[in-house]
Coordinates of C-alpha atoms and ligand atoms in Angstrom, one line a residue:
Chain A
M1 CA 7.4 -42.7 -34.1
D2 CA 9.6 -40.2 -32.2
N3 CA 9.5 -37.0 -34.3
T4 CA 11.1 -34.8 -31.7
N5 CA 14.2 -33.9 -33.7
E6 CA 12.0 -32.9 -36.7
R7 CA 9.9 -30.7 -34.4
I8 CA 13.1 -29.1 -32.9
A9 CA 14.3 -28.4 -36.5
M10 CA 11.0 -26.6 -37.2
A11 CA 10.8 -24.7 -33.8
P12 CA 10.8 -20.9 -34.0
L13 CA 14.1 -19.3 -33.3
P14 CA 14.3 -16.2 -31.2
T15 CA 14.8 -13.1 -33.3
P16 CA 18.1 -11.1 -33.0
G17 CA 16.0 -8.5 -31.1
E18 CA 14.8 -11.0 -28.6
L19 CA 18.3 -12.4 -28.1
R20 CA 19.5 -8.9 -27.4
R21 CA 16.7 -8.4 -24.9
R22 CA 17.6 -11.6 -23.1
R23 CA 21.1 -10.2 -22.6
N24 CA 20.3 -6.6 -22.0
A25 CA 21.1 -5.8 -18.3
F26 CA 18.5 -3.0 -18.2
T27 CA 15.6 -5.0 -19.6
Q28 CA 16.7 -8.0 -17.6
F29 CA 16.7 -6.1 -14.4
F30 CA 13.0 -5.4 -14.8
R31 CA 12.3 -9.0 -15.6
F32 CA 14.3 -10.0 -12.6
M33 CA 12.2 -7.9 -10.4
R34 CA 9.0 -9.2 -11.9
I35 CA 10.0 -12.8 -11.6
N36 CA 11.0 -12.4 -8.0
W37 CA 7.8 -10.5 -7.1
T38 CA 5.6 -13.1 -8.8
M39 CA 7.4 -16.0 -7.1
W40 CA 7.2 -14.3 -3.7
L41 CA 3.4 -13.7 -4.1
L42 CA 2.8 -17.3 -5.3
A43 CA 4.9 -18.7 -2.4
R44 CA 3.0 -16.6 0.2
K45 CA -0.4 -17.7 -1.0
S46 CA 0.5 -21.4 -1.3
H47 CA -1.0 -22.5 2.0
H48 CA -3.7 -21.7 4.5
Chain B
M1 CA 6.1 -32.1 27.2
A2 CA 5.5 -33.3 23.7
R3 CA 8.2 -34.8 21.5
V4 CA 8.1 -34.4 17.7
V5 CA 10.6 -36.4 15.7
V6 CA 11.4 -35.2 12.2
L7 CA 13.0 -37.8 9.9
G8 CA 15.2 -36.1 7.3
A9 CA 16.9 -32.8 7.2
G10 CA 16.4 -31.8 3.5
V11 CA 14.2 -29.1 2.2
S12 CA 11.0 -30.3 3.8
G13 CA 12.3 -31.8 7.0
H14 CA 14.6 -28.9 7.9
T15 CA 11.8 -26.4 7.2
A16 CA 9.4 -28.4 9.4
A17 CA 11.9 -28.7 12.2
L18 CA 12.7 -25.0 12.3
Y19 CA 9.0 -23.9 12.2
L20 CA 8.1 -26.4 14.8
K21 CA 10.8 -25.2 17.2
K22 CA 9.9 -21.6 16.6
R23 CA 6.2 -22.3 17.5
L24 CA 6.8 -24.8 20.3
G25 CA 9.6 -23.1 22.1
K26 CA 11.5 -24.7 25.0
A27 CA 8.4 -26.4 26.4
H28 CA 8.5 -29.2 23.8
E29 CA 11.1 -31.3 22.2
V30 CA 12.0 -31.3 18.5
V31 CA 14.3 -34.1 17.3
V32 CA 15.8 -34.3 13.8
V33 CA 17.1 -37.6 12.5
S34 CA 19.3 -37.6 9.4
P35 CA 22.1 -39.9 8.2
N36 CA 24.1 -37.0 6.8
S37 CA 25.7 -34.6 9.1
K38 CA 25.3 -31.8 6.5
Y39 CA 22.5 -30.0 4.8
N40 CA 22.7 -30.0 1.0
W41 CA 21.0 -27.3 -1.2
I42 CA 20.4 -29.9 -3.9
P43 CA 19.3 -27.5 -6.8
S44 CA 22.8 -26.1 -6.9
N45 CA 24.4 -29.5 -7.3
I46 CA 23.9 -28.9 -11.0
W47 CA 26.6 -26.2 -10.8
V48 CA 29.0 -28.5 -8.9
G49 CA 28.5 -30.9 -11.9
V50 CA 30.0 -28.3 -14.3
G51 CA 32.6 -27.0 -11.9
K52 CA 31.0 -23.6 -11.2
M53 CA 30.6 -24.4 -7.5
T54 CA 32.3 -26.8 -5.1
T55 CA 30.8 -29.1 -2.6
D56 CA 31.5 -26.6 0.2
D57 CA 29.3 -24.0 -1.6
V58 CA 26.3 -26.3 -1.4
V59 CA 26.5 -28.0 2.0
F60 CA 26.9 -26.9 5.6
P61 CA 27.0 -28.8 8.9
L62 CA 23.6 -29.2 10.6
A63 CA 24.6 -29.8 14.2
P64 CA 25.6 -26.2 15.1
I65 CA 22.4 -24.8 13.6
Y66 CA 20.3 -27.3 15.6
K67 CA 22.3 -26.7 18.8
K68 CA 21.7 -22.9 18.4
K69 CA 18.0 -23.4 18.0
G70 CA 17.6 -26.0 20.8
I71 CA 16.7 -28.9 18.4
E72 CA 18.2 -32.3 19.1
F73 CA 20.1 -33.8 16.2
V74 CA 20.5 -37.5 15.8
Q75 CA 22.8 -38.6 13.0
A76 CA 21.1 -41.8 12.0
K77 CA 18.9 -43.4 9.4
A78 CA 15.3 -44.4 10.3
F79 CA 14.2 -47.9 9.1
A80 CA 11.2 -49.0 11.1
L81 CA 8.1 -47.4 12.5
W82 CA 6.2 -48.6 15.6
P83 CA 3.1 -46.4 15.5
E84 CA 1.3 -48.2 18.3
G85 CA 4.4 -48.6 20.5
D86 CA 5.8 -52.0 21.3
A87 CA 6.0 -54.6 24.1
E88 CA 8.1 -52.2 26.2
S89 CA 6.0 -49.0 25.9
D90 CA 2.7 -47.8 24.6
Q91 CA 4.4 -44.7 23.2
P92 CA 5.0 -44.9 19.4
A93 CA 8.6 -45.2 18.3
V94 CA 10.8 -45.0 15.2
E95 CA 13.8 -47.3 15.0
V96 CA 17.0 -45.8 13.8
E97 CA 20.5 -46.9 13.0
H98 CA 23.3 -44.5 13.8
T99 CA 25.6 -43.3 11.1
S100 CA 28.0 -41.1 13.0
Q101 CA 31.7 -42.2 13.5
E102 CA 31.1 -42.6 17.2
R103 CA 27.9 -44.7 17.1
M104 CA 28.1 -46.3 13.6
G105 CA 25.8 -49.3 13.3
Q106 CA 24.1 -48.9 16.8
T107 CA 20.3 -49.1 16.7
E108 CA 17.9 -47.4 19.0
K109 CA 14.1 -46.7 19.3
L110 CA 13.2 -43.0 19.5
R111 CA 9.9 -42.4 21.2
Y112 CA 7.6 -39.8 19.7
D113 CA 4.3 -38.1 20.2
Y114 CA 4.3 -36.9 16.5
V115 CA 6.5 -38.0 13.7
I116 CA 7.1 -36.4 10.3
N117 CA 8.6 -38.5 7.5
A118 CA 10.7 -36.2 5.4
T119 CA 13.2 -38.8 4.2
G120 CA 13.1 -37.7 0.5
P121 CA 13.9 -40.2 -2.2
K122 CA 16.1 -43.3 -2.2
L123 CA 18.1 -43.0 -5.4
N124 CA 17.1 -46.2 -7.1
F125 CA 20.0 -46.8 -9.5
A126 CA 19.4 -50.6 -9.1
A127 CA 16.2 -50.3 -11.2
T128 CA 18.2 -50.2 -14.4
P129 CA 21.2 -52.5 -14.8
G130 CA 24.4 -50.5 -15.4
L131 CA 22.9 -47.2 -14.2
G132 CA 24.7 -44.9 -11.8
P133 CA 28.2 -44.0 -10.6
D134 CA 28.7 -46.8 -8.0
D135 CA 28.0 -50.0 -9.8
G136 CA 27.2 -48.7 -13.2
H137 CA 28.6 -46.7 -16.1
T138 CA 26.9 -43.4 -15.9
V139 CA 27.3 -40.3 -13.7
S140 CA 24.7 -38.4 -11.6
V141 CA 24.3 -35.0 -10.0
C142 CA 22.0 -36.0 -7.2
T143 CA 24.5 -35.6 -4.4
P144 CA 27.6 -33.3 -4.2
S145 CA 30.0 -36.2 -4.5
H146 CA 28.1 -37.5 -7.6
A147 CA 28.2 -34.1 -9.1
T148 CA 32.0 -33.7 -8.4
E149 CA 32.6 -37.0 -10.1
A150 CA 30.4 -35.9 -13.1
K151 CA 32.6 -32.7 -13.4
T152 CA 35.8 -34.8 -13.5
K153 CA 34.4 -37.0 -16.2
L154 CA 33.1 -34.0 -18.1
D155 CA 36.6 -32.6 -18.1
D156 CA 37.9 -35.9 -19.6
V157 CA 35.4 -35.5 -22.5
I158 CA 36.4 -31.8 -23.0
A159 CA 40.1 -32.8 -23.0
A160 CA 39.4 -35.6 -25.6
A161 CA 37.4 -33.1 -27.7
K162 CA 40.3 -30.7 -27.6
T163 CA 42.5 -33.3 -29.2
G164 CA 40.1 -33.4 -32.1
K165 CA 38.1 -36.5 -31.1
E166 CA 34.4 -36.3 -31.7
Q167 CA 32.5 -37.1 -28.4
K168 CA 29.0 -38.1 -27.6
V169 CA 27.3 -36.7 -24.5
V170 CA 24.0 -38.0 -23.3
I171 CA 22.0 -36.3 -20.5
G172 CA 18.6 -37.3 -19.2
V173 CA 16.8 -39.9 -17.1
G174 CA 17.8 -43.5 -16.6
H175 CA 14.4 -45.3 -16.3
G176 CA 10.9 -45.0 -17.7
T177 CA 9.4 -43.9 -14.4
C178 CA 11.9 -41.2 -13.4
T179 CA 11.0 -37.8 -12.2
C180 CA 13.0 -34.5 -11.9
E181 CA 13.3 -34.1 -15.7
G182 CA 13.8 -30.4 -14.9
A183 CA 17.1 -31.2 -13.3
A184 CA 18.3 -33.2 -16.3
F185 CA 17.1 -30.3 -18.6
E186 CA 19.2 -27.9 -16.5
Y187 CA 22.3 -30.0 -16.6
T188 CA 22.0 -30.4 -20.3
F189 CA 22.1 -26.7 -21.0
N190 CA 24.7 -26.0 -18.4
V191 CA 27.0 -28.6 -20.0
E192 CA 26.2 -27.1 -23.4
H193 CA 27.2 -23.6 -22.1
E194 CA 30.5 -25.1 -20.7
L195 CA 31.3 -26.9 -23.9
R196 CA 30.9 -23.6 -25.8
A197 CA 33.0 -21.8 -23.3
A198 CA 35.7 -24.5 -23.7
G199 CA 35.6 -24.0 -27.5
V200 CA 34.7 -27.7 -28.2
R201 CA 31.0 -27.5 -28.9
D202 CA 31.5 -28.4 -32.6
K203 CA 33.2 -31.7 -31.5
I204 CA 30.4 -32.8 -29.3
E205 CA 27.0 -34.3 -30.1
L206 CA 24.7 -33.5 -27.2
T207 CA 21.5 -35.5 -26.7
Y208 CA 18.8 -35.2 -24.1
L209 CA 17.2 -38.6 -23.4
T210 CA 13.9 -38.5 -21.6
N211 CA 10.8 -40.4 -20.6
E212 CA 8.7 -37.3 -21.2
N213 CA 6.3 -37.9 -24.1
E214 CA 7.3 -34.5 -25.4
L215 CA 9.8 -31.9 -24.6
G216 CA 8.6 -29.4 -22.0
D217 CA 6.4 -31.9 -20.2
F218 CA 8.6 -31.9 -17.0
G219 CA 6.5 -34.6 -15.5
V220 CA 3.6 -32.2 -15.0
G221 CA 2.0 -32.7 -18.4
G222 CA 3.5 -29.5 -19.8
M223 CA 2.2 -26.0 -19.4
Q224 CA 0.5 -23.3 -21.5
F225 CA 1.6 -19.7 -21.2
E226 CA 0.4 -16.4 -22.7
Q227 CA 3.3 -14.6 -24.3
N228 CA 3.4 -11.6 -26.7
G229 CA -0.4 -11.9 -27.3
F230 CA -0.3 -15.6 -28.1
R231 CA -1.0 -18.7 -26.1
T232 CA 2.0 -21.0 -26.4
T233 CA 3.1 -24.3 -24.9
S234 CA 6.1 -25.3 -22.9
Q235 CA 6.7 -27.8 -25.6
L236 CA 7.2 -25.3 -28.4
W237 CA 9.0 -23.0 -26.0
T238 CA 11.5 -25.7 -25.0
E239 CA 11.9 -27.0 -28.6
S240 CA 13.0 -23.5 -29.6
L241 CA 15.7 -23.6 -26.9
Y242 CA 16.9 -27.0 -28.2
R243 CA 17.1 -25.7 -31.7
E244 CA 18.9 -22.5 -30.6
R245 CA 21.5 -24.5 -28.7
G246 CA 21.8 -27.4 -31.2
V247 CA 20.8 -30.1 -28.7
K248 CA 19.2 -33.3 -30.0
A249 CA 16.5 -35.0 -28.0
V250 CA 14.9 -38.5 -27.7
T251 CA 11.5 -38.5 -26.0
G252 CA 9.1 -41.2 -24.7
A253 CA 12.1 -43.4 -23.9
A254 CA 12.6 -46.0 -21.1
V255 CA 16.2 -46.8 -20.5
T256 CA 16.4 -50.6 -19.9
K257 CA 20.1 -51.3 -19.6
I258 CA 23.5 -49.6 -19.7
E259 CA 26.8 -51.2 -20.8
P260 CA 30.1 -49.3 -20.9
G261 CA 29.6 -46.7 -23.7
K262 CA 26.1 -47.9 -24.7
I263 CA 22.6 -47.1 -23.5
F264 CA 19.7 -49.4 -24.4
Y265 CA 16.3 -47.9 -24.4
D266 CA 12.7 -48.8 -25.6
Q267 CA 10.4 -46.3 -27.1
L268 CA 6.6 -46.0 -27.1
D269 CA 6.4 -47.1 -30.8
G270 CA 7.8 -50.5 -29.6
S271 CA 11.3 -49.9 -31.0
H272 CA 14.4 -51.2 -29.1
N273 CA 17.2 -48.8 -29.5
E274 CA 20.9 -48.3 -28.6
M275 CA 22.8 -45.1 -28.2
D276 CA 26.6 -44.8 -27.8
F277 CA 28.1 -42.4 -25.3
D278 CA 31.4 -41.0 -24.0
F279 CA 29.7 -39.3 -21.1
A280 CA 26.2 -40.0 -19.8
M281 CA 24.5 -38.3 -16.8
L282 CA 21.3 -40.1 -16.3
L283 CA 19.1 -39.4 -13.2
P284 CA 17.8 -42.5 -11.3
P285 CA 14.2 -43.2 -10.5
F286 CA 13.2 -42.4 -7.0
K287 CA 11.6 -44.7 -4.4
G288 CA 10.9 -44.4 -0.7
T289 CA 13.3 -45.3 2.0
D290 CA 13.4 -49.1 2.8
W291 CA 10.7 -49.0 5.5
A292 CA 9.1 -51.6 7.7
A293 CA 6.2 -50.9 10.1
Y294 CA 5.0 -53.0 13.0
N295 CA 2.0 -53.0 15.3
K296 CA 2.2 -53.3 19.0
A297 CA 2.3 -57.1 18.8
G298 CA 5.3 -56.9 16.4
E299 CA 3.2 -57.9 13.3
D300 CA 4.2 -56.4 10.0
I301 CA 1.9 -53.5 9.0
T302 CA 4.1 -51.9 6.4
S303 CA 1.5 -52.0 3.7
T304 CA -1.0 -50.2 5.9
I305 CA 1.3 -47.2 6.2
F306 CA 3.5 -47.3 3.1
A307 CA 2.7 -47.6 -0.6
P308 CA 4.6 -50.3 -2.5
S309 CA 6.9 -47.5 -3.7
G310 CA 8.0 -47.0 0.0
F311 CA 6.4 -43.6 0.1
L312 CA 4.1 -42.9 3.1
K313 CA 0.3 -42.8 2.6
V314 CA -1.3 -39.6 3.6
D315 CA -4.8 -37.9 3.1
A316 CA -4.9 -38.5 -0.6
D317 CA -7.4 -40.6 -2.6
Y318 CA -5.5 -43.7 -3.6
T319 CA -8.5 -45.5 -5.2
P320 CA -7.1 -47.0 -8.4
K321 CA -8.7 -45.1 -11.3
K322 CA -8.1 -44.5 -15.0
Y323 CA -5.8 -41.5 -15.7
E324 CA -8.8 -39.6 -17.2
E325 CA -10.8 -40.1 -14.0
W326 CA -8.2 -38.6 -11.7
S327 CA -8.9 -35.2 -10.3
A328 CA -7.2 -32.4 -8.5
K329 CA -9.2 -33.3 -5.4
D330 CA -7.3 -36.6 -5.1
W331 CA -4.2 -34.7 -3.9
P332 CA -3.5 -34.5 -0.2
R333 CA -3.9 -31.3 1.8
T334 CA -2.7 -32.0 5.3
Y335 CA -0.2 -34.9 4.8
Q336 CA -1.6 -36.8 7.8
N337 CA -1.6 -40.6 7.7
P338 CA -5.3 -41.8 7.7
T339 CA -4.6 -44.6 10.1
Y340 CA -2.2 -43.1 12.6
K341 CA -3.1 -39.4 13.1
N342 CA 0.2 -38.5 14.6
V343 CA 2.2 -39.7 11.6
F344 CA 2.8 -37.2 8.7
A345 CA 4.8 -37.2 5.5
V346 CA 6.1 -34.3 3.5
G347 CA 8.2 -33.5 0.4
I348 CA 9.1 -36.4 -1.8
A349 CA 8.4 -38.9 1.1
F350 CA 4.6 -38.8 0.8
A351 CA 2.9 -41.2 -1.7
P352 CA 1.3 -39.2 -4.6
P353 CA -2.1 -40.5 -5.6
H354 CA -1.3 -40.6 -9.3
Q355 CA 0.9 -39.3 -12.1
I356 CA 0.3 -35.7 -13.3
S357 CA 1.8 -36.4 -16.8
K358 CA -0.1 -39.1 -18.6
P359 CA 1.4 -42.6 -18.0
R360 CA 2.2 -44.7 -21.1
A361 CA 3.8 -48.0 -21.8
T362 CA 5.6 -49.6 -24.8
P363 CA 3.8 -52.5 -26.6
D364 CA 6.0 -54.8 -24.5
G365 CA 4.6 -53.3 -21.4
V366 CA 7.6 -51.2 -20.3
A367 CA 6.3 -48.2 -18.4
V368 CA 7.1 -44.7 -19.8
A369 CA 5.5 -42.8 -17.1
P370 CA 7.2 -39.7 -15.6
S371 CA 6.5 -39.6 -11.8
P372 CA 5.1 -36.4 -10.3
P373 CA 7.9 -34.0 -9.3
R374 CA 7.8 -32.7 -5.8
T375 CA 10.1 -29.8 -6.2
G376 CA 11.6 -27.5 -3.6
M377 CA 8.9 -24.9 -3.2
P378 CA 6.0 -27.4 -2.6
S379 CA 8.3 -29.5 -0.4
G380 CA 9.2 -26.5 1.8
T381 CA 5.5 -25.4 2.0
M382 CA 4.4 -28.9 3.1
G383 CA 7.0 -28.9 5.8
K384 CA 5.8 -25.5 7.0
V385 CA 2.1 -26.4 7.1
V386 CA 2.6 -29.7 8.8
A387 CA 4.8 -27.9 11.4
F388 CA 2.0 -25.4 12.0
S389 CA -0.7 -28.1 12.3
I390 CA 1.3 -30.2 14.8
A391 CA 2.1 -27.1 16.8
D392 CA -1.6 -26.3 17.0
M393 CA -2.4 -29.9 18.0
I394 CA 0.1 -29.7 20.8
L395 CA -0.4 -26.1 22.0
K396 CA -4.2 -25.7 21.3
G397 CA -5.4 -29.2 21.5
A398 CA -6.6 -29.1 17.9
E399 CA -8.0 -32.5 16.9
K400 CA -7.3 -32.2 13.2
P401 CA -4.6 -30.6 11.2
T402 CA -5.3 -26.8 11.1
H403 CA -3.2 -25.9 8.0
A404 CA -3.4 -27.2 4.4
A405 CA -1.5 -26.9 1.2
S406 CA -2.4 -29.1 -1.7
M407 CA -0.3 -29.4 -4.9
S408 CA -3.5 -28.9 -6.8
E409 CA -3.8 -25.5 -5.3
M410 CA -0.2 -24.4 -4.7
A411 CA 2.2 -23.0 -7.3
A412 CA 5.7 -24.0 -8.0
A413 CA 8.5 -22.0 -9.4
C414 CA 11.2 -23.7 -11.4
V415 CA 14.2 -21.8 -12.5
A416 CA 16.2 -24.0 -14.8
S417 CA 19.7 -22.8 -15.3
A418 CA 21.0 -22.9 -18.8
G419 CA 24.5 -21.5 -18.1
T420 CA 26.2 -19.5 -15.4
G421 CA 27.9 -16.1 -15.4
F422 CA 26.8 -12.7 -14.2
K423 CA 26.7 -11.3 -17.7
T424 CA 26.5 -14.4 -19.8
G425 CA 24.2 -16.7 -17.7
T426 CA 20.8 -17.8 -18.9
A427 CA 18.0 -19.6 -17.2
A428 CA 14.5 -20.6 -18.1
A429 CA 12.3 -19.3 -15.3
M430 CA 8.8 -20.9 -15.1
T431 CA 6.0 -20.7 -12.7
M432 CA 2.9 -22.9 -12.7
S433 CA -0.1 -22.6 -10.6
P434 CA -1.3 -25.0 -9.5
V435 CA 1.3 -27.8 -9.9
V436 CA -1.4 -30.4 -10.4
P437 CA -3.8 -29.1 -13.1
D438 CA -7.3 -28.4 -11.9
W439 CA -9.5 -28.9 -15.0
E440 CA -12.7 -28.0 -13.1
K441 CA -11.4 -24.6 -12.0
Y442 CA -9.4 -23.9 -15.1
P443 CA -11.2 -25.8 -17.9
E444 CA -9.1 -24.5 -20.7
T445 CA -5.6 -25.2 -19.7
G446 CA -5.9 -26.7 -16.2
R447 CA -3.9 -23.8 -14.7
N448 CA -4.3 -20.1 -13.9
L449 CA -2.8 -18.4 -16.9
K450 CA -2.0 -15.2 -15.0
E451 CA 0.2 -17.2 -12.6
T452 CA 1.7 -19.6 -15.2
F453 CA 4.5 -18.2 -17.2
G454 CA 7.9 -18.9 -18.7
E455 CA 10.7 -16.6 -19.5
I456 CA 14.3 -17.2 -20.8
G457 CA 17.2 -14.8 -20.2
L458 CA 19.9 -13.4 -18.0
A459 CA 17.2 -12.4 -15.4
G460 CA 16.5 -16.1 -14.8
H461 CA 20.1 -16.7 -14.1
W462 CA 20.2 -13.9 -11.6
V463 CA 17.0 -15.3 -9.9
K464 CA 18.6 -18.8 -9.7
R465 CA 21.8 -17.4 -8.2
L466 CA 19.8 -15.3 -5.7
L467 CA 17.7 -18.3 -4.7
H468 CA 20.9 -20.2 -3.9
T469 CA 22.1 -17.5 -1.6
L470 CA 18.7 -16.8 0.0
F471 CA 17.8 -20.5 0.6
I472 CA 21.2 -21.3 2.2
Y473 CA 20.8 -18.1 4.3
K474 CA 17.3 -19.3 5.3
A475 CA 18.5 -22.8 6.0
K476 CA 21.2 -21.4 8.3
V477 CA 18.5 -19.7 10.3
K478 CA 20.1 -16.2 9.9
P479 CA 18.2 -13.1 11.0
G480 CA 14.9 -12.6 9.2
W481 CA 14.8 -16.2 7.8
T482 CA 11.1 -16.5 8.1
W483 CA 10.7 -13.6 5.7
I484 CA 12.2 -15.7 2.9
P485 CA 9.3 -17.8 1.5
E486 CA 9.6 -21.5 0.9
Ligands
FAD501 C1 19.9 -32.7 -9.2 C2 18.7 -32.1 -8.7 C3 18.4 -30.7 -9.0 C4 17.2 -30.2 -8.5 N1 16.9 -28.9 -8.8 C5 15.8 -28.3 -8.3 C6 15.4 -27.0 -8.6 O1 16.2 -26.3 -9.3 N2 14.3 -26.4 -8.0 C7 13.5 -27.2 -7.2 O2 12.5 -26.7 -6.7 N3 13.8 -28.5 -7.0 C8 14.9 -29.1 -7.5 N4 15.1 -30.4 -7.2 C9 14.2 -31.1 -6.3 C10 14.5 -30.8 -4.9 O3 15.8 -31.1 -4.6 C11 13.5 -31.6 -4.0 O4 12.2 -31.2 -4.3 C12 13.7 -31.5 -2.6 O5 15.0 -31.7 -2.2 C13 12.8 -32.4 -1.8 O6 12.9 -32.2 -0.5 P1 12.7 -33.4 0.6 O7 12.9 -32.8 1.9 O8 11.5 -34.2 0.2 O9 13.9 -34.4 0.2 P2 15.5 -34.1 0.4 O10 15.8 -32.7 0.2 O11 16.2 -35.1 -0.5 O12 15.8 -34.5 1.9 C14 15.7 -35.8 2.4 C15 16.4 -35.9 3.7 O13 16.2 -37.1 4.3 C16 17.4 -37.7 4.8 N5 17.2 -39.2 4.8 C17 17.3 -40.0 3.8 N6 17.0 -41.3 4.3 C18 16.7 -41.2 5.6 C19 16.4 -42.1 6.6 N7 16.3 -43.4 6.4 N8 16.2 -41.6 7.9 C20 16.3 -40.3 8.1 N9 16.7 -39.4 7.2 C21 16.8 -39.8 5.9 C22 18.4 -37.2 3.8 O14 19.7 -37.3 4.3 C23 17.9 -35.8 3.6 O15 18.4 -35.0 4.7 C24 16.3 -31.0 -7.7 C25 16.6 -32.3 -7.4 C26 17.8 -32.9 -7.9 C27 18.1 -34.3 -7.6

């Protein structure tokens, strides 16, 4: 029995604070740098 | 002088060709064979499909780049491999059919010392009756022309909704064995974003239809992350986004047939279902190019080199096993064919040893088994390591491949756009390390929790946009291209 839509209906919604953080250019700039840095490190160690 | 022939000029083949030429220099030949005269940065096709980019933004001609770098470009499609040579010569060859205007339909044998199969997927729309833009009733975003058509049809739906008509939009995968669910997920949320921007969201029911057993599986069995002091799952994380954006979902589904305006699908509980649609973008399953292989005497040896799926066998453990018995060690490391040591396959073209996400079937035996994704980052990395190995074999006489990159060791980053716009865009940025869970090394979650994370927000959109620019810059071989990782 596919209960996906019931699960979606029960899923946690982001708080207004989290939604603001997701849009805030200042916070997002730091997240942007962190994501890029992590991806760069992971890509560089992916082979030997 | 050695001659390396690279079949395919996508993410993995183009990367392999550029690194080979860089290492081998003028003393050896690198030849690239591809039926398309242009390179396509496929991840950005999603944005063509919602009208945020045009075909010209995601493609560029290959010939000038290869000319500049001293790489020979043959516009043709490969269809047969002669790894032992033939009656005319002992040198191995690949048989190709030209696709350029001037030589359309002509065939020729290209001799090689090493060959890399990087031909990517054949889009297997024929696997589901009625699937696809050519002979079917659904659209696709797999190629720029498909994505352009999808955008036109999406505009029709928006126009109808503006007249007050309720519309049904379905986005997902068109067969039980599809892969690339991440791309369908991305397109779903980009379309949702556009529908809101057009002011018609309330008139449109948007449903994501997938073969994943649960949301957030992405064909890799889902992920666990640590966030805000809790360990959470990609399932919960994804479900939250569906709730926030009001998107419905059907999981564990195998689409069996499509008629105009109607999708037929089976689910794991044995139910046979139908769903109406005004617009449906369903990705096709992938298979390998239609290959044949022959020994020197001209006898068919296709099954020695290729799996039944058409993907090329490499140094993986293909012993049939139960899902629970498969291990991270089964995954290939060097991408060398075990029978013919000068034949390699990278990117989507190599045959994976097994599914990553647990394969299932309906009571009627219809497979609901997401195939393992081989996304851009692993595909590019494979191209690079195989190029380095072949260069060492040619230049240093190395007897075995000298470089390795297993999907059970390497990470993948997936930045799934959920709407564009410098200030309004959103994307779900995910990294997983390794792609194939290693339960021996990471017994709790199969992956390194420090290197596996997910994050939704504007930053993800900026990353996705930056990747578009950087990867096209890299593919055009502009100064400093080697500094941009795969
Ligand atoms: C819509 C969509 C969105 C995606 N989004 C992302 C994303 O956001 N991030 C990500 O990491 N991955 C994404 N992917 C996956 C990514 O595109 C693939 O991982 C990547 O393209 C695989 O590289 P490849 O070199 O194996 O194949 P391809 O890039 O498909 O290249 C195959 C090449 O082989 C050529 N070819 C085909 N047949 C022959 C033949 N017979 N002879 C010679 N040449 C041939 C083709 O013309 C092409 O040049 C997406 C895929 C799709 C379909």
